[in-house]
Coordinates of C-alpha atoms in Angstrom, one line a residue:
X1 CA 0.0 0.0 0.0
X2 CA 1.1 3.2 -0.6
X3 CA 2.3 6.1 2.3
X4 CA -0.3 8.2 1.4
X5 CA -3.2 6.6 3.6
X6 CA -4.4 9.4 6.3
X7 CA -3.5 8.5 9.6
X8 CA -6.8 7.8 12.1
X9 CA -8.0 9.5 15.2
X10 CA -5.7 9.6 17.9
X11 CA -5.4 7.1 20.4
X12 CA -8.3 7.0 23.1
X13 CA -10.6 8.9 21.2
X14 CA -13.9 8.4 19.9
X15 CA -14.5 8.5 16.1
X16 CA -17.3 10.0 15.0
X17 CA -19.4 7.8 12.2
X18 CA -17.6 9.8 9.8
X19 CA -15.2 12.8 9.6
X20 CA -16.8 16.3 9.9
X21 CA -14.2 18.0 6.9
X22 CA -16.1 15.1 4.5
X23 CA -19.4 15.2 5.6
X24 CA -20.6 17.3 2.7
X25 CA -19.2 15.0 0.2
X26 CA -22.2 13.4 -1.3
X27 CA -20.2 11.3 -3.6
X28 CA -17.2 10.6 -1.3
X29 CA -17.9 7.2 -0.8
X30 CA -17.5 6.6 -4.4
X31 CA -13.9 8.3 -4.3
X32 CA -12.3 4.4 -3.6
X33 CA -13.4 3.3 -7.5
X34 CA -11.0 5.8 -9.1
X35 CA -8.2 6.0 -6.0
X36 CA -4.8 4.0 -6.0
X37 CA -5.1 0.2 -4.9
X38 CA -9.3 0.5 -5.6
X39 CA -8.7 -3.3 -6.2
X40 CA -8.2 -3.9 -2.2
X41 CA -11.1 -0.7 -1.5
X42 CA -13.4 -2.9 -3.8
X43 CA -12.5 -6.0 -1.8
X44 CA -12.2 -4.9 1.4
X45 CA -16.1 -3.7 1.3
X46 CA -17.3 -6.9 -0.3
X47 CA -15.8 -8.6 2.7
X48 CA -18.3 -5.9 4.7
X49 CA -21.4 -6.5 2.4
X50 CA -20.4 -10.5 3.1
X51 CA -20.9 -10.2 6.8
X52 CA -23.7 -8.0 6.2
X53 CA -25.7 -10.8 4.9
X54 CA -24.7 -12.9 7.7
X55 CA -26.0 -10.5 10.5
X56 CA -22.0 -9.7 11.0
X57 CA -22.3 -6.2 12.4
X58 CA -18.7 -4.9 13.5
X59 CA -15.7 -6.4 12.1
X60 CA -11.9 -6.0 13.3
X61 CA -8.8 -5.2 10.9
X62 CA -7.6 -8.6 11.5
X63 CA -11.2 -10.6 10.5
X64 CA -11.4 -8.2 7.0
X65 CA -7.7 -9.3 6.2
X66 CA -8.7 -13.0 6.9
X67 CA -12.0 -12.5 4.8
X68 CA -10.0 -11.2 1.8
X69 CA -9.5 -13.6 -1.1
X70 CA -5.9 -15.1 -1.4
X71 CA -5.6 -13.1 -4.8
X72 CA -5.5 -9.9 -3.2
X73 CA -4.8 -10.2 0.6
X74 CA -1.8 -8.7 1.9
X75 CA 0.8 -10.4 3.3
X76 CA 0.3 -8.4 6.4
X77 CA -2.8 -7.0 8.0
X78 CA -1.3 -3.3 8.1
X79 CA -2.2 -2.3 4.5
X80 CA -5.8 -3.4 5.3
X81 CA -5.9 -1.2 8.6
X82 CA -4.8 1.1 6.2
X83 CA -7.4 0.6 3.6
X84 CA -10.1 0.8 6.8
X85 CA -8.7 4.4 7.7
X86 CA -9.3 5.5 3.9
X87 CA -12.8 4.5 3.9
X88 CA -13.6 5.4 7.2
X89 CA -12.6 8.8 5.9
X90 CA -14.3 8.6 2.5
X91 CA -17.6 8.0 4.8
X92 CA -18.2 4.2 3.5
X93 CA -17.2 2.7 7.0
X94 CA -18.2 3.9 10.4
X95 CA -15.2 3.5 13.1
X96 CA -15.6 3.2 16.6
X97 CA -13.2 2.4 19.6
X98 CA -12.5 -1.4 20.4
X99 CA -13.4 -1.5 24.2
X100 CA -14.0 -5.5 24.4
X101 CA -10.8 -6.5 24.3
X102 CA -9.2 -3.3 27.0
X103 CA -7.6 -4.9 30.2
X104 CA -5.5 -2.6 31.6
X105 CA -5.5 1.5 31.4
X106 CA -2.3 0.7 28.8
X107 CA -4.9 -0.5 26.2
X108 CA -7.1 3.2 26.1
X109 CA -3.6 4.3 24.6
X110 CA -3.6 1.3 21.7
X111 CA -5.3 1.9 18.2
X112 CA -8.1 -0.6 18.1
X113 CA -11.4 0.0 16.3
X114 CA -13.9 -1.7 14.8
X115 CA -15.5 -0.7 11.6
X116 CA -18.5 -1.2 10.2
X117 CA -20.9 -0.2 7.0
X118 CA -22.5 3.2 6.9
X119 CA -25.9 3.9 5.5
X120 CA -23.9 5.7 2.4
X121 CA -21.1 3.1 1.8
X122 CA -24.1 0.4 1.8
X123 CA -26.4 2.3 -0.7
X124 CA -23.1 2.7 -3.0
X125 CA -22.5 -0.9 -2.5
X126 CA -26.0 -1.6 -4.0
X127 CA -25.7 1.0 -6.7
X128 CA -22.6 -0.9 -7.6
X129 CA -24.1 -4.3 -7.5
X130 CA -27.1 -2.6 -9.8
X131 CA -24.4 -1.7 -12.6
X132 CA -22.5 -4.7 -12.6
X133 CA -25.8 -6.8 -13.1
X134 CA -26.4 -4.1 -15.8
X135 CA -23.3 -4.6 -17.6
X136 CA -23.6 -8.3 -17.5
X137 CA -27.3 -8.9 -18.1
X138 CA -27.7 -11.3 -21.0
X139 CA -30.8 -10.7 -22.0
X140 CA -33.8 -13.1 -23.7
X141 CA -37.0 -13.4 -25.8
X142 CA -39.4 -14.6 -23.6
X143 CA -42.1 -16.7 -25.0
X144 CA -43.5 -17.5 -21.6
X145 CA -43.6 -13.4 -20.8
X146 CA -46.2 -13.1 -24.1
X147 CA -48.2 -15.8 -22.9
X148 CA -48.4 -14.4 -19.0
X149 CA -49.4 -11.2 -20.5
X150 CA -52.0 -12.1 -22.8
X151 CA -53.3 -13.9 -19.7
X152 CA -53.7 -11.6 -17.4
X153 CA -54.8 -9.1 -20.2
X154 CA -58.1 -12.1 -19.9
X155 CA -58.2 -11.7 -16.6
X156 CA -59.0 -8.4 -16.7
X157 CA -61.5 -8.3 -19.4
X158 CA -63.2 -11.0 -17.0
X159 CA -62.7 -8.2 -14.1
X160 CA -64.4 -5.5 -16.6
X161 CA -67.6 -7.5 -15.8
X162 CA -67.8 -7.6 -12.0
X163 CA -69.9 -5.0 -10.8
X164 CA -68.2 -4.2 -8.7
X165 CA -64.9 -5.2 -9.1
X166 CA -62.9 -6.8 -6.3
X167 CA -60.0 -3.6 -5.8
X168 CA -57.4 -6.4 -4.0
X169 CA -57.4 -8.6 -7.4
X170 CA -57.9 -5.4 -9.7
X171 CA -54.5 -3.8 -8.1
X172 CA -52.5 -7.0 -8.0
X173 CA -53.5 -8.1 -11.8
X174 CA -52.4 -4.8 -12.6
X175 CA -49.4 -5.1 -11.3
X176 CA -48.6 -8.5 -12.3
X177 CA -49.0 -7.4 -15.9
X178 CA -46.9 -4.3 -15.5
X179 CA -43.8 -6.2 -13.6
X180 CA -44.1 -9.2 -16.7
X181 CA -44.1 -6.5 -19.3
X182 CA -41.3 -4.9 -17.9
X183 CA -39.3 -7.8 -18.1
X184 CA -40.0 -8.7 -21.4
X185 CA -38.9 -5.0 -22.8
X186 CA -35.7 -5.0 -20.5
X187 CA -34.6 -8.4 -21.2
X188 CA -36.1 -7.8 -25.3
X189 CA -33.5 -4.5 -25.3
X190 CA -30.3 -6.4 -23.6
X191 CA -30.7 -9.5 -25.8
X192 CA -30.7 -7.7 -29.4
X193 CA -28.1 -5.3 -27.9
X194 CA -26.2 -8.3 -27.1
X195 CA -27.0 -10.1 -30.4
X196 CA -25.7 -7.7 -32.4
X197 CA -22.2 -7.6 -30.4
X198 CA -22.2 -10.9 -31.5
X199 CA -22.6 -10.7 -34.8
X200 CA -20.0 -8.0 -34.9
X201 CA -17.3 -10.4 -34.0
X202 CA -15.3 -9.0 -31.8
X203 CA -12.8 -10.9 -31.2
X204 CA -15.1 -13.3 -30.8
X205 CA -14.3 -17.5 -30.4
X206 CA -15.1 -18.4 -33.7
X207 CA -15.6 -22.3 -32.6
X208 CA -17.5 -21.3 -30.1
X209 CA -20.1 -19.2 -32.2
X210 CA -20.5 -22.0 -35.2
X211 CA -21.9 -24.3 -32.3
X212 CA -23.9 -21.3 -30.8
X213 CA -25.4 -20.3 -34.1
X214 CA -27.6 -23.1 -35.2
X215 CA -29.6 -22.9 -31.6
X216 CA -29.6 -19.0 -32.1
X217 CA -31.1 -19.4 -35.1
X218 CA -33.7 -21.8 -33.7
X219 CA -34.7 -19.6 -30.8
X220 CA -35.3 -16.3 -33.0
X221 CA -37.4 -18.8 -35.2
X222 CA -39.2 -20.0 -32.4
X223 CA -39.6 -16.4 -30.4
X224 CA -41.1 -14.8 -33.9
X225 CA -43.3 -17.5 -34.5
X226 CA -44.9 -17.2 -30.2
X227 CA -44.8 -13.4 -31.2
X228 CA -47.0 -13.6 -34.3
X229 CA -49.6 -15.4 -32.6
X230 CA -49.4 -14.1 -29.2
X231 CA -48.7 -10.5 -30.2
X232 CA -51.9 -10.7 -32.5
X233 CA -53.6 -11.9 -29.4
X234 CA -52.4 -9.2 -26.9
X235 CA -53.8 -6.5 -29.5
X236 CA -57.1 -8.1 -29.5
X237 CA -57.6 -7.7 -25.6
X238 CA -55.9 -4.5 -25.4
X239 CA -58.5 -3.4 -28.3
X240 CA -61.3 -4.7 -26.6
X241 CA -60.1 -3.3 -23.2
X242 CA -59.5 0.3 -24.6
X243 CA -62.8 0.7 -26.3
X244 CA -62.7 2.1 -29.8
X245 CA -61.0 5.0 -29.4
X246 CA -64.2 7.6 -28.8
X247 CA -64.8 7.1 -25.5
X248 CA -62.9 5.5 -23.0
X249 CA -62.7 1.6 -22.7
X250 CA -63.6 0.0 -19.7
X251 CA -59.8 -0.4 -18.8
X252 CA -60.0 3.0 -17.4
X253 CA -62.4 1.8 -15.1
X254 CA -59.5 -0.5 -13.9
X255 CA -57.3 1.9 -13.5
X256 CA -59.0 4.1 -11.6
X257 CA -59.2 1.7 -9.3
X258 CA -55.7 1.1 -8.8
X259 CA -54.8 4.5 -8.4
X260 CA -57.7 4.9 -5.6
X261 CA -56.0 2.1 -3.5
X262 CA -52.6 3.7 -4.3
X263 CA -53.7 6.8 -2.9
X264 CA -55.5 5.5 0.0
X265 CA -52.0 3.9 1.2
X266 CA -49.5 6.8 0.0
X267 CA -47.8 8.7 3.0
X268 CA -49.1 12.6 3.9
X269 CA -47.2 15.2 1.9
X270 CA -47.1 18.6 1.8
X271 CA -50.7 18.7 0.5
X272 CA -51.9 18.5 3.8
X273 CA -51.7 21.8 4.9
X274 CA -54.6 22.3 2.1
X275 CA -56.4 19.9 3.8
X276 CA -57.4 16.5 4.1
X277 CA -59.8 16.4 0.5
X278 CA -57.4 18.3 -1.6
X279 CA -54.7 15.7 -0.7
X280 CA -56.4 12.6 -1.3
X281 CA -57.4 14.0 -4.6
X282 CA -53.6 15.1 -5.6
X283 CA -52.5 12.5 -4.5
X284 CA -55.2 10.3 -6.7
X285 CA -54.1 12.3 -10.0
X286 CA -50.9 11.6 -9.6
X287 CA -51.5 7.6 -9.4
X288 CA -54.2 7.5 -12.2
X289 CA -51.4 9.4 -14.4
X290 CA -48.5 7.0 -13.8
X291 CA -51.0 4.2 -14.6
X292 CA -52.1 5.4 -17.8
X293 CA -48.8 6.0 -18.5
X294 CA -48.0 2.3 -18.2
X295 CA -51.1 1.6 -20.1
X296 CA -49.9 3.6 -22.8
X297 CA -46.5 2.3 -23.0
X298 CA -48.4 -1.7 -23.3
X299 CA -50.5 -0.6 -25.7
X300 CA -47.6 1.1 -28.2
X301 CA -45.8 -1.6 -27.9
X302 CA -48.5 -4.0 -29.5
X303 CA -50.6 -1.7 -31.2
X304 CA -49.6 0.6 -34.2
X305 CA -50.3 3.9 -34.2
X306 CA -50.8 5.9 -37.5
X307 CA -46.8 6.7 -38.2
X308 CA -45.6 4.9 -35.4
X309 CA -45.0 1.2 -35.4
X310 CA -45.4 -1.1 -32.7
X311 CA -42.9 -2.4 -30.9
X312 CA -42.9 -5.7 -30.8
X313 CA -43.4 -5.1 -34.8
X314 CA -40.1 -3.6 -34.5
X315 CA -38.5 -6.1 -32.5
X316 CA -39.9 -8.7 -34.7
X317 CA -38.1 -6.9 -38.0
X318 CA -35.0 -6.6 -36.1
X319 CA -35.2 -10.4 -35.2
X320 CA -35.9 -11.7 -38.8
X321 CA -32.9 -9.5 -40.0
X322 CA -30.5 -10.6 -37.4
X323 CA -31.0 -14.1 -38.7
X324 CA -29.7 -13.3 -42.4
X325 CA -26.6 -11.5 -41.0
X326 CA -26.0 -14.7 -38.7
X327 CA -25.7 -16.1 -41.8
X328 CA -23.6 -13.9 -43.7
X329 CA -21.6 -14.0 -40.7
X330 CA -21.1 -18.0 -41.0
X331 CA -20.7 -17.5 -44.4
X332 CA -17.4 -15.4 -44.2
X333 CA -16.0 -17.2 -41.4
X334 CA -16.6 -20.0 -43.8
X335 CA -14.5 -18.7 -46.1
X336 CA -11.9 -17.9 -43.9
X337 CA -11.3 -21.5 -42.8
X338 CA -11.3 -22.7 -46.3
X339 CA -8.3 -20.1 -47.3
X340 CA -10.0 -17.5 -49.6
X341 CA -8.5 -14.5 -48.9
X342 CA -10.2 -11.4 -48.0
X343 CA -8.7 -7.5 -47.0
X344 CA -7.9 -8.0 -43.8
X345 CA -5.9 -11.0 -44.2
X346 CA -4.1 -9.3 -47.3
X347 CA -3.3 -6.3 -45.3
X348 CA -1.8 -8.3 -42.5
X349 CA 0.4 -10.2 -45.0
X350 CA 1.5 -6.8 -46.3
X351 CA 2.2 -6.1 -42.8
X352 CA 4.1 -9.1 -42.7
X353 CA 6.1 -8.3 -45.7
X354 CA 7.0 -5.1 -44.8
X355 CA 8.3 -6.1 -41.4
X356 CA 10.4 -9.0 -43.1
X357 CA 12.2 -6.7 -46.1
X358 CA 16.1 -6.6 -45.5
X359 CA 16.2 -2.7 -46.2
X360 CA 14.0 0.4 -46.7
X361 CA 15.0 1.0 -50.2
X362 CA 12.9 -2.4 -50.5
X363 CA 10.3 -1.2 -48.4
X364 CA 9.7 1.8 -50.9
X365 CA 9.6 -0.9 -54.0
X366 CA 6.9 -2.9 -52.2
X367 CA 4.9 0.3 -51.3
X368 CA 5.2 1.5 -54.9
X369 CA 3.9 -2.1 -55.8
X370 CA 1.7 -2.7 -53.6
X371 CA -0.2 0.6 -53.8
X372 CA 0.5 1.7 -57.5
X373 CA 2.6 4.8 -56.4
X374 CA 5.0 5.6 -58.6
X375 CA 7.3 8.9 -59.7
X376 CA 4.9 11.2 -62.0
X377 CA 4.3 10.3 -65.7
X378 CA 4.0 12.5 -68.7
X379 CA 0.4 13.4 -68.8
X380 CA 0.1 11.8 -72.3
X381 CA 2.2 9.1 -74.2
X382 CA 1.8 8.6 -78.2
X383 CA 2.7 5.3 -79.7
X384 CA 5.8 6.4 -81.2
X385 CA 6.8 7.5 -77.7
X386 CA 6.0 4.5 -76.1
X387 CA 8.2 2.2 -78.4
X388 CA 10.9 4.6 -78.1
X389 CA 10.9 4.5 -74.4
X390 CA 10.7 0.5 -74.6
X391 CA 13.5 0.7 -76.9
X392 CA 15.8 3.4 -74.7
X393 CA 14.6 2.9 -70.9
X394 CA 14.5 6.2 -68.9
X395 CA 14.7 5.8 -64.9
X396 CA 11.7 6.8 -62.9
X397 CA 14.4 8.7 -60.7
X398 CA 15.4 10.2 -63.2
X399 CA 14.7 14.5 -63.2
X400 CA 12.4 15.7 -65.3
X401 CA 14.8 18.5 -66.9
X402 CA 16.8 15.5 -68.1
X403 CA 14.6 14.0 -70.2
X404 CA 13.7 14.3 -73.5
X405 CA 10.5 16.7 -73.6
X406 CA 7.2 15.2 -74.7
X407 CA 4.6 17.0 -76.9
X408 CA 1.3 17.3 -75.4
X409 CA -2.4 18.7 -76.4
X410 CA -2.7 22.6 -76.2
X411 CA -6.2 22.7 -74.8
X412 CA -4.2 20.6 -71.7
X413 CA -1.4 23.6 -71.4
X414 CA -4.2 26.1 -71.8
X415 CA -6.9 24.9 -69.3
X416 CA -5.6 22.1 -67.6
X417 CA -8.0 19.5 -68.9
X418 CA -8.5 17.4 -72.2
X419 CA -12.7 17.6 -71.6
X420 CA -14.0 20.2 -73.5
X421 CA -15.6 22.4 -71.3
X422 CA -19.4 23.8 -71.6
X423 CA -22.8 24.2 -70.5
X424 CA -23.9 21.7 -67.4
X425 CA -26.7 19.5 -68.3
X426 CA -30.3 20.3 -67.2
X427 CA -31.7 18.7 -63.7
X428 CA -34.2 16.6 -64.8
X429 CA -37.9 17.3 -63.4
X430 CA -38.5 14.4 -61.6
X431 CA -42.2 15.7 -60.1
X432 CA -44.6 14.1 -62.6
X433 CA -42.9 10.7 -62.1
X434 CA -43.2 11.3 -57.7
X435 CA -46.6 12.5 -58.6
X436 CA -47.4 9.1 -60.1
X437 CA -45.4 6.8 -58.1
X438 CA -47.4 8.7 -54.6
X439 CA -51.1 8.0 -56.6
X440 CA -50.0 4.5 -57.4
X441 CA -49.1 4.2 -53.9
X442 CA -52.9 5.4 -52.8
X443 CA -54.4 3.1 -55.0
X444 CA -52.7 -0.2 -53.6
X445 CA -53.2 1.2 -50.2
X446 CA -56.7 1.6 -50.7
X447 CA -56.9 -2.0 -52.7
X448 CA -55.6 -3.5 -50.0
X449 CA -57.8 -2.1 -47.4
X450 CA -60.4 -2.9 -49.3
X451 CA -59.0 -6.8 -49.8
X452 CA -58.7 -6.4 -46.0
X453 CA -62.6 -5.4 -45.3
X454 CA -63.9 -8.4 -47.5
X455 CA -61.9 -10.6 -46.3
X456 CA -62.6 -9.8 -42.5
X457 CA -65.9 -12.4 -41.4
X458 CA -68.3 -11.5 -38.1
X459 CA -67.7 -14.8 -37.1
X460 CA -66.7 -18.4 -38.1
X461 CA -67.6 -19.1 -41.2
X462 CA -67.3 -22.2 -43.7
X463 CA -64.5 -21.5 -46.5
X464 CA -67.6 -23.0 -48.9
X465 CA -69.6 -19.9 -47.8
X466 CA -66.8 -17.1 -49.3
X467 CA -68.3 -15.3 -51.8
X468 CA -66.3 -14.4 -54.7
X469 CA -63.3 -12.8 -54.1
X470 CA -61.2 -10.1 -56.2
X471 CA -57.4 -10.7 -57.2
X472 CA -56.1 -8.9 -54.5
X473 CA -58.0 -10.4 -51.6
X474 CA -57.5 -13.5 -53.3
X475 CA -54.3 -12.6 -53.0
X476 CA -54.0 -12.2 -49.2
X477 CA -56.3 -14.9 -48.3
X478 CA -54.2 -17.5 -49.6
X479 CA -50.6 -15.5 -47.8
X480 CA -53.4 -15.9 -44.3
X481 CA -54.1 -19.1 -45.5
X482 CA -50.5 -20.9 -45.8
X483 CA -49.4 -19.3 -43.0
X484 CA -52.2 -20.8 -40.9
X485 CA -51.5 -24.5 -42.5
X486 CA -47.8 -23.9 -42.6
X487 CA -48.6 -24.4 -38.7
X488 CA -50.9 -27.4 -38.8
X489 CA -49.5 -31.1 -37.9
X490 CA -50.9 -34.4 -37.9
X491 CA -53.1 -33.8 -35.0
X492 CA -54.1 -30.3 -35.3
X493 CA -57.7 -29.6 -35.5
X494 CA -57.7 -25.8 -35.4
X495 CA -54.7 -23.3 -35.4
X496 CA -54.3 -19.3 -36.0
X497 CA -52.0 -17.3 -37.5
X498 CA -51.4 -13.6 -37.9
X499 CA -50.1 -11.6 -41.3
X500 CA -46.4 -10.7 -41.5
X501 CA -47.3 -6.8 -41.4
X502 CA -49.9 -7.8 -38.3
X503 CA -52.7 -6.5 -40.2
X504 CA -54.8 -9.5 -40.4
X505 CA -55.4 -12.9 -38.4
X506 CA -57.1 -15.8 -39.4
X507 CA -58.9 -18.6 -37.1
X508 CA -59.0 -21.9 -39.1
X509 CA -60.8 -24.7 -37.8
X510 CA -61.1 -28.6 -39.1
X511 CA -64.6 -30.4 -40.1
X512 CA -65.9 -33.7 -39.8
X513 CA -68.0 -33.9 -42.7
X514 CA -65.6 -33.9 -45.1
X515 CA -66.8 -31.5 -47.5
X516 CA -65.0 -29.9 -50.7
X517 CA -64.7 -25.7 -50.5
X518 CA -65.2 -23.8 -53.3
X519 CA -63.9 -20.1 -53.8
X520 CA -64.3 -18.5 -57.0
X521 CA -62.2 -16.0 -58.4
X522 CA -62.1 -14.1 -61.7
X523 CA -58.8 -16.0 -62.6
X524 CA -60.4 -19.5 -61.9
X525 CA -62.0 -21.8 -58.9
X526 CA -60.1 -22.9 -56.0
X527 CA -60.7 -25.9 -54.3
X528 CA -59.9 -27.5 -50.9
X529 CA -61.0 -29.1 -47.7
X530 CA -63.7 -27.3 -46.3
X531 CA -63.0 -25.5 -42.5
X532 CA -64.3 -23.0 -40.5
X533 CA -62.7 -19.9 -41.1
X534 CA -62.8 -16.7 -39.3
X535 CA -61.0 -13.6 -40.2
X536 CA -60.1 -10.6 -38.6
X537 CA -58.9 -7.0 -39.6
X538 CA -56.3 -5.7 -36.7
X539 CA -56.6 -2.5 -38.0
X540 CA -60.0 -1.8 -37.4
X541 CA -59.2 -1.4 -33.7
X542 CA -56.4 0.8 -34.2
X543 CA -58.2 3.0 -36.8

């Protein structure tokens, strides 16, 4: 340890529970992170967070050195004392006298103390814990989050029809869904933050991520599969919680019970001195806010908003394009390990090359070879030059005023340039072409919300029952169509499935009769199994 360490009270005193010259420090006790030897600090006040957790209170100089790990305990319990003095200065530790072990009116005069955590140095030990578990969080997809969310998203449409509704279960179900949703955007965030560090390769084990790669792949598979179903689920109970956008839904309802039995348990403030009524009714505004709030932020993060995605259409984007780069990422590792060579592998064999030349005059050859630099040409070489110069060499070192001159084109000595300089060419108008490209635009927008409202059923209906359908809903309802049987196996007897823009869903259900459906189109007749079908605009909701 170094001589710098501040000496402690003198002998026979009693420390205060921190120094008065630091006591205005609010940040002192994170002063051991950055100091000399913050390796033992850091140590030295796990040993203290340790005991802590075993109902260890005080703690000598001599029990800290034995609780130290091997890797970075002294050889002597001095620099740890030491240590103890710092902190007990910095205001992490609280010092007072050792008076167990005093026999004799000698031992007043010894420095003995024992040290223990401050209120401070514990709330920075937490902070610290907080942003190590930060920087190390690994993130996931949950699957099971979705389908905890979507459940308790029923339970509260079940709640909407109690009259009146139990406040106990109303609160808790709230909360329940806002702690699960949480964690699904938290650990969402981490894991495509971590994903794409390790696509990036940095340094990465590249054994390691060809075994990793194939179950990557698998779970983003799996995850955007759970999130087309269950994300086109969650919108349909958030729809039919939030009403239909003119009025409010009977969610609010909900909420306003939640932030009534918030209220009735929050401590008094300062509203008290406007009395008692004023209070309780600040005090309610203030909950009912922060829960709409959170309602809000569920609801954006399923539902789409006119210019403004949803989120979990975002995160489902982000997932289906990590998978290609995953890929592309294989792909060139690939090609590494099979010898093709690429530009960082040819610049650190030029490295190589350079470091291995015998002089620099070989240096400069490779650079001019390598990089095409050579001593300046004539600007222009006729054929008759050329053959002379094969004929009679000249040195590229040699000076220019040596040479023999060379004839070149007059418009070069007069402006510098062989082009023939005049009149830059028109911008093209462009606006009758953006004009039409924006009205075709309209027109499939509009086609396809109008595929979208005859497709959409009130109900289950039998496929046989469609009427006849136009190219473009034709269209769609055979992309709803295979997606739904792309997820029907042996035993399935019903499944759903949800569009890949999350416009549409489709509820496709098996028969027992079976009947042969017929659905006519202007481009022919299609024929098939007969189900029961039922589909559903999402966008109706949101509109």
């Amino acid at each position: 340890m170094s001589s710098d360490m501040d000496p402690g009270p003198s002998p026979g005193t009693s420390a205060p529970s921190r120094p008065p010259e630091d006591r205005d420090g609010s940040y002192a006790v994170f002063a051991h992170l950055t100091a000399p030897h913050s390796e033992l600090y850091r140590a030295v006040m796990g040993v203290f967070v340790k005991a802590k957790e075993q109902f260890r209170v005080h703690l000598r100089p001599e029990e800290v050195h034995t609780g130290l790990p091997e890797e970075v305990r002294p050889a002597s319990a001095e620099p740890v004392a030491q240590a103890l003095e710092k902190l007990y200065g910095w205001g992490n530790l609280r010092q007072d006298p050792d008076t167990e072990r005093v026999t004799a009116v000698e031992d007043f005069y010894r420095r003995r103390h024992i040290y223990q955590l401050t209120r401070e140095g514990e709330a920075a030990e937490r902070a610290l814990a907080a942003y190590d578990e930060a920087l190390g969080r690994k993130g996931s997809l949950q699957t099971v989050a979705l389908a905890d969310i979507a459940t308790q998203l029923r339970a509260l449409l079940e709640l909407t029809a109690q009259e009146p509704p139990d406040e106990a279960v109303v609160h808790l179900t709230l909360l329940g869904l806002v702690e699960r949703f949480t964690d699904l955007a938290d650990n969402a965030r981490a894991f495509m933050g971590s994903l794409q560090r390790t696509i990036d390769l940095h340094d990465a084990d590249v054994e390691a991520f060809l075994a990793y790669k194939d179950r990557l792949i698998s779970y983003l598979e799996r995850f955007i599969g759970d999130l087309i179903t269950r994300g086109g689920e969650i919108a349909l109970l958030l729809t039919e919680l939030d009403g239909d956008g003119t009025r409010p839904g009977p969610v609010e309802d909900l909420l306003r019970v939640a932030a009534a039995r918030e209220a009735s348990d929050a401590a008094p403030g300062q509203e008290e001195d406007r009395g008692t009524a004023a209070a309780d009714t600040a005090e309610f505004d203030r909950a009912l806010e922060r829960w709409r709030r959170r309602w809000e932020g569920l609801r954006s993060w399923f539902l789409s908003a006119p210019g403004s995605p949803a989120q979990s259409q975002r995160l489902r984007v982000s997932a289906r394009g990590a998978i290609p780069q995953l890929l592309r990422v294989v792909a060139v590792i690939n090609e590494r390990r099979t010898g093709r060579s690429d530009r960082s592998a040819d610049f650190r064999t030029l490295a190589r090359w350079f470091a291995e030349a015998p002089d620099d005059d070989a240096r400069h050859q490779l650079w001019r070879t390598a990089f095409a630099l050579h001593p300046s040409r004539h600007l222009t070489v006729d054929p008759a030059t050329a053959e002379r110069r094969e004929r009679d060499p000249v040195a590229p070192t040699t000076p220019w005023a040596e040479v023999e001159p060379i004839t070149i084109s007059p418009r070069l000595r007069r402006t510098g340039s062989y082009e023939r300089r005049g009149r830059a060419r028109k911008v093209v108008d462009r606006s009758a072409e953006r004009r039409y490209l924006a009205e075709l635009a309209r027109k499939q927008a509009q086609e396809t919300a109008a595929a979208r409202a005859r497709l959409a059923t009130r109900g289950q209906v039998r496929l046989s029952d469609l009427d006849e359908l136009d190219p473009v809903a034709f269209g769609l309802f055979l992309q709803l169509l295979g997606d739904a049987l792309s997820r029907w196996g042996p035993d399935t007897t019903d499944t759903s499935a949800t569009s890949n823009d999350g416009t549409m869903e489709i509820h496709l259900s098996a028969l027992p009769d079976g009947r042969t459906a017929t659905v006519r189109t202007p481009g022919g007749t299609f024929h098939g199994p007969d189900h029961l079908v039922r589909i559903v605009d999402l966008t109706e909701g949101s509109a």
